[in-house]
Amino acid sequence: MKKLITLFTIFLAGQVLALSGCKEKSAKSEGFSSSDSVVIDKPTEESDSKNDQESEETPEEFMRRQLKARHDSEVSGIYKVSDDFYIVFEEDRDIMDGSMDAWNWAYCSDGKSYFGDVHLNTLANNAQKGYSDHPEFISQLGKERQIIAGGIEYDGYIADFNFDEKPDILYFWLCGMGPGISIRELPVKEIREDMYRREKESPEKFEIMVAIFKDVKFFFGTMCGIRGFYLYDFPNNYIEVAGGPDWKSDKTESGNQYFYTFYGWNKENHKYEPLDTFYDIDFPGVKILDDYFDYSGLKFSKLDSKLQEEDLAGLNKNQLRLMRNAVYARRGRTFKSEDLQSLWNCYEWYEPNPAYSDELLTETDKYNIDLIQKFEEKK
């Protein structure tokens, strides 16, 4: 019996020593050393070099490498929307044929990863299909907002349509049932298994789709102090405006009537909503603004701190006017100019203050106003 107790005691002592040895080893090093019995794969010099190379890639190099790896195809053009958002066009690849128009395949990327895609026609392709006359509102968007990549002009335009200082896309499309227009938030995420399914998991997004669409009159402007767009409905035309907290969709089929409908932006519901119908564009309260989109691309959020001169470089006189008055708007001032008041009413940050006075302006506000005025004087 004593021998058994002695042997058991020796066994326990050995286990304690083994455990203490393991603790001592782990205390010396957080990882495994070369003398450990556990073997793990270590990066080779070749893979280290590859990782270093990828980490030093420019966004353009990344996008070209990824497209080659994904589809063994080349990039035909890259359109830079912002410093962290690109539309990448794939060379010689179409997604539709036959009676459907052959759209160009393009990807959305931040220069580090890919997400979603967008389908755009070229101006040349639309002309070939007999659809070359653009609605008059294209002049409102301006050539500077048109998507041009790899020397090719596309029937797409980048602007801020929902007043969140982020880029949205307007593009024309052609298919078997006829031409149309869509306005959507970026990045666009297509759901392949059902092309008509909506992104219900992203209720903050909005979308406008107009079909059948040819030579239709379509303008952006104001009506009685509200910003939005006018659509001249043709018989059997179709428009769908989606968005809002529950992704409600307003659908209109004009039947046999010809009339204008005004769709105004509702920031609470985050969508354009039909507000009025009339038969003449000279209807009281209707204003079509040539400089409607001058706000697009302006970063009013930068007014929280002192502006730098480069923040104002390249802005036209009206854009400088908008930046200067945005300083007051961010403190709750109301405006007599309809174009200003209608614009601020679209932003979620704007809250009119009946008790507003210039005493609410901060030193940063005053600095920014002075700097903007100096730029205005040079115009």
Short mmCIF file of C-alpha atoms in Angstrom, two decimals:
data_model
loop_
_atom_site.label_atom_id
_atom_site.label_comp_id
_atom_site.label_asym_id
_atom_site.label_seq_id
_atom_site.Cartn_x
_atom_site.Cartn_y
_atom_site.Cartn_z
CA MET A 1 0.00 0.00 0.00
CA LYS A 2 2.83 2.37 0.89
CA LYS A 3 4.45 1.58 -2.48
CA LEU A 4 1.27 2.55 -4.29
CA ILE A 5 0.99 5.85 -2.40
CA THR A 6 4.65 6.63 -3.12
CA LEU A 7 4.26 5.89 -6.84
CA PHE A 8 1.11 8.03 -7.04
CA THR A 9 2.93 10.90 -5.26
CA ILE A 10 5.81 10.68 -7.77
CA PHE A 11 3.30 10.72 -10.65
CA LEU A 12 1.57 13.87 -9.33
CA ALA A 13 4.90 15.61 -8.82
CA GLY A 14 5.83 14.86 -12.42
CA GLN A 15 2.56 16.33 -13.67
CA VAL A 16 3.06 19.52 -11.61
CA LEU A 17 6.59 19.93 -13.01
CA ALA A 18 5.30 19.42 -16.54
CA LEU A 19 2.57 22.02 -16.07
CA SER A 20 4.97 24.56 -14.54
CA GLY A 21 7.30 24.01 -17.47
CA CYS A 22 4.51 24.79 -19.93
CA LYS A 23 3.58 27.97 -18.04
CA GLU A 24 7.23 29.07 -17.98
CA LYS A 25 7.53 28.49 -21.72
CA SER A 26 4.35 30.45 -22.51
CA ALA A 27 5.50 33.30 -20.25
CA LYS A 28 8.73 33.62 -22.22
CA SER A 29 6.95 33.99 -25.56
CA GLU A 30 3.39 34.82 -26.69
CA GLY A 31 3.81 32.77 -29.87
CA PHE A 32 5.42 29.52 -30.83
CA SER A 33 9.20 29.22 -31.08
CA SER A 34 11.09 27.04 -33.56
CA SER A 35 11.69 24.45 -30.78
CA ASP A 36 7.97 23.96 -30.13
CA SER A 37 6.44 20.66 -31.09
CA VAL A 38 3.47 22.42 -32.82
CA VAL A 39 4.22 23.19 -36.46
CA ILE A 40 2.47 26.07 -38.29
CA ASP A 41 2.75 27.27 -41.87
CA LYS A 42 4.93 30.32 -42.18
CA PRO A 43 4.70 32.85 -45.01
CA THR A 44 7.31 32.32 -47.63
CA GLU A 45 9.48 35.14 -48.89
CA GLU A 46 7.48 35.01 -52.13
CA SER A 47 4.12 35.51 -50.38
CA ASP A 48 5.60 38.25 -48.17
CA SER A 49 6.77 40.04 -51.29
CA LYS A 50 3.32 39.64 -52.89
CA ASN A 51 1.56 41.06 -49.82
CA ASP A 52 3.95 44.01 -49.73
CA GLN A 53 3.32 44.61 -53.41
CA GLU A 54 -0.45 44.55 -52.96
CA SER A 55 -0.31 46.91 -49.99
CA GLU A 56 1.60 49.41 -52.13
CA GLU A 57 -0.86 49.23 -55.02
CA THR A 58 -2.63 52.32 -56.23
CA PRO A 59 -6.43 52.05 -56.48
CA GLU A 60 -6.11 51.82 -60.28
CA GLU A 61 -3.57 48.98 -60.04
CA PHE A 62 -5.79 47.11 -57.59
CA MET A 63 -8.84 47.39 -59.81
CA ARG A 64 -6.96 46.24 -62.90
CA ARG A 65 -5.43 43.27 -61.08
CA GLN A 66 -8.75 42.23 -59.55
CA LEU A 67 -10.64 42.38 -62.83
CA LYS A 68 -7.96 40.29 -64.50
CA ALA A 69 -8.15 37.72 -61.70
CA ARG A 70 -11.96 37.64 -61.62
CA HIS A 71 -12.86 37.46 -65.29
CA ASP A 72 -9.55 37.36 -67.12
CA SER A 73 -10.52 40.66 -68.73
CA GLU A 74 -9.06 44.13 -68.96
CA VAL A 75 -10.25 47.51 -67.74
CA SER A 76 -11.49 49.73 -70.56
CA GLY A 77 -11.88 52.82 -68.40
CA ILE A 78 -12.11 54.08 -64.83
CA TYR A 79 -14.36 56.96 -63.74
CA LYS A 80 -13.39 58.56 -60.44
CA VAL A 81 -16.49 59.67 -58.56
CA SER A 82 -14.57 60.67 -55.43
CA ASP A 83 -11.31 59.86 -53.65
CA ASP A 84 -12.79 56.60 -52.38
CA PHE A 85 -15.32 55.67 -55.05
CA TYR A 86 -14.78 54.54 -58.65
CA ILE A 87 -16.80 53.07 -61.50
CA VAL A 88 -14.69 50.52 -63.37
CA PHE A 89 -15.66 49.52 -66.92
CA GLU A 90 -14.85 46.07 -68.20
CA GLU A 91 -13.58 45.72 -71.75
CA ASP A 92 -15.65 43.89 -74.37
CA ARG A 93 -18.29 42.37 -72.14
CA ASP A 94 -22.07 42.77 -72.42
CA ILE A 95 -24.76 41.42 -70.12
CA MET A 96 -27.70 41.51 -72.49
CA ASP A 97 -28.27 40.71 -76.15
CA GLY A 98 -31.05 39.92 -78.62
CA SER A 99 -34.00 42.28 -78.25
CA MET A 100 -32.47 43.80 -75.14
CA ASP A 101 -29.89 46.53 -75.38
CA ALA A 102 -26.26 45.53 -74.73
CA TRP A 103 -25.32 47.41 -71.59
CA ASN A 104 -21.73 47.93 -70.55
CA TRP A 105 -20.64 45.98 -67.52
CA ALA A 106 -19.17 48.20 -64.84
CA TYR A 107 -18.23 47.69 -61.20
CA CYS A 108 -18.31 49.96 -58.18
CA SER A 109 -15.08 50.00 -56.18
CA ASP A 110 -13.37 51.97 -53.42
CA GLY A 111 -9.95 51.05 -54.81
CA LYS A 112 -9.54 48.35 -52.15
CA SER A 113 -12.56 46.14 -52.78
CA TYR A 114 -15.43 45.69 -55.22
CA PHE A 115 -19.10 46.06 -54.38
CA GLY A 116 -22.14 46.02 -56.64
CA ASP A 117 -22.32 46.98 -60.27
CA VAL A 118 -24.03 49.47 -62.57
CA HIS A 119 -25.10 49.12 -66.20
CA LEU A 120 -24.54 52.06 -68.53
CA ASN A 121 -25.13 52.70 -72.20
CA THR A 122 -22.71 54.68 -74.32
CA LEU A 123 -23.98 57.73 -76.16
CA ALA A 124 -22.97 56.05 -79.42
CA ASN A 125 -24.95 52.91 -78.58
CA ASN A 126 -28.07 54.88 -77.74
CA ALA A 127 -27.78 56.81 -81.01
CA GLN A 128 -27.46 53.54 -82.91
CA LYS A 129 -30.67 52.32 -81.27
CA GLY A 130 -32.48 55.43 -82.43
CA TYR A 131 -32.44 57.15 -79.06
CA SER A 132 -30.19 60.16 -79.38
CA ASP A 133 -32.41 63.05 -78.30
CA HIS A 134 -31.80 63.87 -74.68
CA PRO A 135 -34.37 65.53 -72.44
CA GLU A 136 -33.78 69.21 -71.89
CA PHE A 137 -32.84 68.71 -68.23
CA ILE A 138 -29.47 67.27 -69.30
CA SER A 139 -28.34 70.86 -69.75
CA GLN A 140 -29.21 71.39 -66.09
CA LEU A 141 -26.84 68.60 -65.05
CA GLY A 142 -24.02 69.95 -67.19
CA LYS A 143 -21.25 68.25 -69.11
CA GLU A 144 -18.99 68.25 -66.04
CA ARG A 145 -21.25 65.66 -64.36
CA GLN A 146 -21.32 63.24 -67.28
CA ILE A 147 -19.51 59.91 -66.89
CA ILE A 148 -16.59 59.73 -69.34
CA ALA A 149 -14.12 56.86 -68.99
CA GLY A 150 -11.41 55.63 -71.32
CA GLY A 151 -12.38 58.33 -73.81
CA ILE A 152 -15.95 56.94 -74.05
CA GLU A 153 -19.00 59.07 -73.21
CA TYR A 154 -21.67 57.22 -71.26
CA ASP A 155 -25.32 58.07 -70.81
CA GLY A 156 -24.85 58.49 -67.09
CA TYR A 157 -24.47 61.46 -64.76
CA ILE A 158 -23.24 61.83 -61.19
CA ALA A 159 -24.99 64.27 -58.87
CA ASP A 160 -26.47 64.48 -55.37
CA PHE A 161 -30.19 63.86 -55.87
CA ASN A 162 -31.15 63.19 -52.24
CA PHE A 163 -29.26 65.98 -50.46
CA ASP A 164 -26.89 63.92 -48.33
CA GLU A 165 -23.60 65.20 -49.87
CA LYS A 166 -22.99 61.75 -51.39
CA PRO A 167 -22.93 60.85 -55.09
CA ASP A 168 -25.97 59.36 -56.83
CA ILE A 169 -26.27 58.22 -60.43
CA LEU A 170 -28.75 59.09 -63.17
CA TYR A 171 -28.61 56.89 -66.25
CA PHE A 172 -30.63 56.05 -69.36
CA TRP A 173 -31.46 52.52 -70.36
CA LEU A 174 -32.96 50.73 -73.32
CA CYS A 175 -34.64 47.35 -73.41
CA GLY A 176 -37.31 45.43 -75.25
CA MET A 177 -40.17 47.49 -73.83
CA GLY A 178 -38.54 50.82 -74.70
CA PRO A 179 -36.24 53.46 -73.26
CA GLY A 180 -36.21 54.70 -69.70
CA ILE A 181 -34.37 56.62 -67.01
CA SER A 182 -33.30 55.67 -63.49
CA ILE A 183 -31.92 57.67 -60.58
CA ARG A 184 -30.36 55.61 -57.80
CA GLU A 185 -28.09 55.95 -54.83
CA LEU A 186 -24.54 54.66 -55.08
CA PRO A 187 -23.24 52.06 -54.70
CA VAL A 188 -25.80 50.22 -56.82
CA LYS A 189 -26.20 46.58 -55.81
CA GLU A 190 -27.91 44.41 -58.38
CA ILE A 191 -29.77 41.31 -57.21
CA ARG A 192 -29.34 38.88 -60.07
CA GLU A 193 -32.06 36.33 -59.32
CA ASP A 194 -34.83 38.93 -59.61
CA MET A 195 -34.07 42.11 -61.54
CA TYR A 196 -37.21 43.81 -60.20
CA ARG A 197 -36.60 43.04 -56.55
CA ARG A 198 -35.85 46.04 -54.34
CA GLU A 199 -33.23 46.36 -51.62
CA LYS A 200 -35.61 46.11 -48.68
CA GLU A 201 -32.67 45.55 -46.35
CA SER A 202 -31.54 49.11 -47.15
CA PRO A 203 -34.66 51.24 -46.55
CA GLU A 204 -32.66 54.47 -46.51
CA LYS A 205 -32.04 54.15 -50.24
CA PHE A 206 -34.28 55.68 -52.87
CA GLU A 207 -34.90 55.08 -56.56
CA ILE A 208 -36.71 56.75 -59.44
CA MET A 209 -37.58 54.84 -62.59
CA VAL A 210 -39.42 56.23 -65.61
CA ALA A 211 -40.59 54.08 -68.54
CA ILE A 212 -41.74 54.08 -71.36
CA PHE A 213 -39.53 57.08 -72.03
CA LYS A 214 -38.82 58.95 -75.25
CA ASP A 215 -38.70 62.68 -75.91
CA VAL A 216 -40.37 63.10 -72.56
CA LYS A 217 -40.16 66.49 -70.88
CA PHE A 218 -38.32 66.20 -67.61
CA PHE A 219 -37.05 69.18 -65.58
CA PHE A 220 -35.70 69.90 -62.13
CA GLY A 221 -36.92 73.00 -60.34
CA THR A 222 -39.13 74.33 -57.57
CA MET A 223 -42.84 74.60 -57.06
CA CYS A 224 -44.19 76.86 -54.34
CA GLY A 225 -40.89 76.66 -52.46
CA ILE A 226 -40.34 72.89 -52.76
CA ARG A 227 -37.51 71.28 -54.75
CA GLY A 228 -38.11 68.38 -57.08
CA PHE A 229 -38.72 67.47 -60.71
CA TYR A 230 -41.44 67.92 -63.32
CA LEU A 231 -42.43 65.06 -65.55
CA TYR A 232 -44.61 65.54 -68.62
CA ASP A 233 -46.55 62.29 -68.80
CA PHE A 234 -47.31 60.74 -72.14
CA PRO A 235 -50.14 58.25 -72.65
CA ASN A 236 -49.23 54.83 -71.23
CA ASN A 237 -46.09 56.20 -69.63
CA TYR A 238 -44.98 54.68 -66.35
CA ILE A 239 -43.11 56.09 -63.37
CA GLU A 240 -42.08 54.44 -60.12
CA VAL A 241 -40.62 56.36 -57.20
CA ALA A 242 -39.38 54.18 -54.35
CA GLY A 243 -37.91 54.94 -50.95
CA GLY A 244 -38.90 55.84 -47.43
CA PRO A 245 -38.66 53.99 -44.10
CA ASP A 246 -40.87 51.15 -45.36
CA TRP A 247 -39.65 51.31 -48.99
CA LYS A 248 -43.06 52.33 -50.30
CA SER A 249 -43.31 52.72 -54.04
CA ASP A 250 -45.56 55.23 -55.78
CA LYS A 251 -46.55 54.03 -59.25
CA THR A 252 -48.31 56.17 -61.83
CA GLU A 253 -49.73 55.11 -65.17
CA SER A 254 -50.95 58.15 -67.06
CA GLY A 255 -53.57 56.40 -69.18
CA ASN A 256 -54.73 58.57 -72.07
CA GLN A 257 -53.93 61.94 -70.51
CA TYR A 258 -51.09 64.39 -71.18
CA PHE A 259 -50.13 66.34 -68.09
CA TYR A 260 -47.28 67.52 -65.89
CA THR A 261 -46.72 66.01 -62.46
CA PHE A 262 -44.45 67.62 -59.89
CA TYR A 263 -42.56 65.30 -57.54
CA GLY A 264 -41.16 67.12 -54.50
CA TRP A 265 -38.40 65.92 -52.18
CA ASN A 266 -39.63 64.88 -48.73
CA LYS A 267 -36.70 64.60 -46.35
CA GLU A 268 -38.77 62.94 -43.62
CA ASN A 269 -39.78 60.09 -45.94
CA HIS A 270 -36.50 60.20 -47.89
CA LYS A 271 -38.19 60.11 -51.27
CA TYR A 272 -39.73 62.19 -54.04
CA GLU A 273 -43.52 62.35 -53.74
CA PRO A 274 -46.16 63.48 -56.29
CA LEU A 275 -47.52 66.81 -55.08
CA ASP A 276 -49.50 68.35 -57.93
CA THR A 277 -50.71 67.77 -61.48
CA PHE A 278 -51.30 70.44 -64.14
CA TYR A 279 -51.51 70.79 -67.90
CA ASP A 280 -49.23 73.76 -68.61
CA ILE A 281 -45.63 74.35 -67.53
CA ASP A 282 -46.56 78.02 -67.03
CA PHE A 283 -48.65 76.94 -64.07
CA PRO A 284 -48.35 79.44 -61.15
CA GLY A 285 -45.51 78.62 -58.77
CA VAL A 286 -43.51 76.62 -61.31
CA LYS A 287 -39.80 77.55 -61.63
CA ILE A 288 -37.25 75.66 -63.71
CA LEU A 289 -33.72 76.53 -62.52
CA ASP A 290 -30.76 76.42 -64.91
CA ASP A 291 -28.38 76.34 -61.92
CA TYR A 292 -30.47 73.81 -59.99
CA PHE A 293 -27.56 71.41 -59.41
CA ASP A 294 -24.98 73.97 -58.26
CA TYR A 295 -25.34 72.58 -54.74
CA SER A 296 -24.26 69.11 -55.90
CA GLY A 297 -20.74 68.31 -54.79
CA LEU A 298 -20.61 71.05 -52.17
CA LYS A 299 -19.59 69.86 -48.69
CA PHE A 300 -21.55 72.03 -46.30
CA SER A 301 -20.38 69.78 -43.45
CA LYS A 302 -16.92 71.33 -43.84
CA LEU A 303 -18.34 74.53 -42.38
CA ASP A 304 -18.05 72.95 -38.92
CA SER A 305 -14.38 73.94 -39.03
CA LYS A 306 -12.35 76.69 -40.67
CA LEU A 307 -12.28 76.39 -44.43
CA GLN A 308 -9.06 76.17 -46.39
CA GLU A 309 -8.60 78.09 -49.62
CA GLU A 310 -8.49 74.83 -51.57
CA ASP A 311 -12.03 74.08 -50.32
CA LEU A 312 -13.28 77.03 -52.37
CA ALA A 313 -11.00 76.82 -55.37
CA GLY A 314 -12.87 76.02 -58.58
CA LEU A 315 -16.33 77.01 -57.28
CA ASN A 316 -18.40 79.32 -59.44
CA LYS A 317 -20.03 82.49 -58.13
CA ASN A 318 -23.37 80.86 -57.33
CA GLN A 319 -21.70 77.96 -55.52
CA LEU A 320 -19.77 80.45 -53.38
CA ARG A 321 -23.09 82.16 -52.64
CA LEU A 322 -24.54 78.82 -51.53
CA MET A 323 -21.54 78.09 -49.29
CA ARG A 324 -21.74 81.52 -47.66
CA ASN A 325 -25.48 81.30 -46.99
CA ALA A 326 -25.09 77.73 -45.73
CA VAL A 327 -23.18 79.19 -42.77
CA TYR A 328 -26.31 81.10 -41.74
CA ALA A 329 -28.62 78.19 -42.60
CA ARG A 330 -26.73 75.88 -40.25
CA ARG A 331 -27.65 78.26 -37.42
CA GLY A 332 -31.35 78.20 -38.37
CA ARG A 333 -31.75 81.39 -40.40
CA THR A 334 -34.68 81.56 -42.86
CA PHE A 335 -34.34 83.15 -46.31
CA LYS A 336 -36.48 85.28 -48.61
CA SER A 337 -34.85 83.84 -51.74
CA GLU A 338 -36.88 80.81 -52.78
CA ASP A 339 -33.93 78.97 -54.33
CA LEU A 340 -32.05 79.18 -51.01
CA GLN A 341 -34.93 78.34 -48.68
CA SER A 342 -36.11 75.45 -50.87
CA LEU A 343 -32.57 74.05 -50.87
CA TRP A 344 -32.00 74.17 -47.11
CA ASN A 345 -35.42 72.61 -46.50
CA CYS A 346 -34.12 69.48 -48.24
CA TYR A 347 -31.28 68.84 -45.77
CA GLU A 348 -31.84 66.86 -42.60
CA TRP A 349 -29.52 69.15 -40.64
CA TYR A 350 -31.61 72.25 -41.37
CA GLU A 351 -33.96 73.41 -38.62
CA PRO A 352 -35.46 76.92 -38.96
CA ASN A 353 -34.98 79.00 -35.84
CA PRO A 354 -37.62 81.75 -35.36
CA ALA A 355 -35.31 83.39 -32.82
CA TYR A 356 -32.30 83.49 -35.16
CA SER A 357 -29.88 86.41 -34.97
CA ASP A 358 -26.30 86.89 -36.17
CA GLU A 359 -25.22 86.62 -32.54
CA LEU A 360 -25.55 82.86 -32.97
CA LEU A 361 -22.61 82.90 -35.40
CA THR A 362 -19.37 81.50 -33.99
CA GLU A 363 -15.88 82.80 -34.64
CA THR A 364 -15.42 79.93 -37.09
CA ASP A 365 -18.62 80.97 -38.88
CA LYS A 366 -17.42 84.56 -39.21
CA TYR A 367 -14.01 83.42 -40.46
CA ASN A 368 -15.63 81.25 -43.14
CA ILE A 369 -17.98 84.02 -44.26
CA ASP A 370 -15.06 86.44 -44.66
CA LEU A 371 -13.00 83.90 -46.61
CA ILE A 372 -15.89 83.06 -48.96
CA GLN A 373 -16.60 86.75 -49.57
CA LYS A 374 -12.98 87.29 -50.61
CA PHE A 375 -13.39 84.58 -53.25
CA GLU A 376 -16.73 86.08 -54.37
CA GLU A 377 -15.10 89.45 -54.93
CA LYS A 378 -12.69 87.87 -57.42
CA LYS A 379 -15.54 86.49 -59.58
#
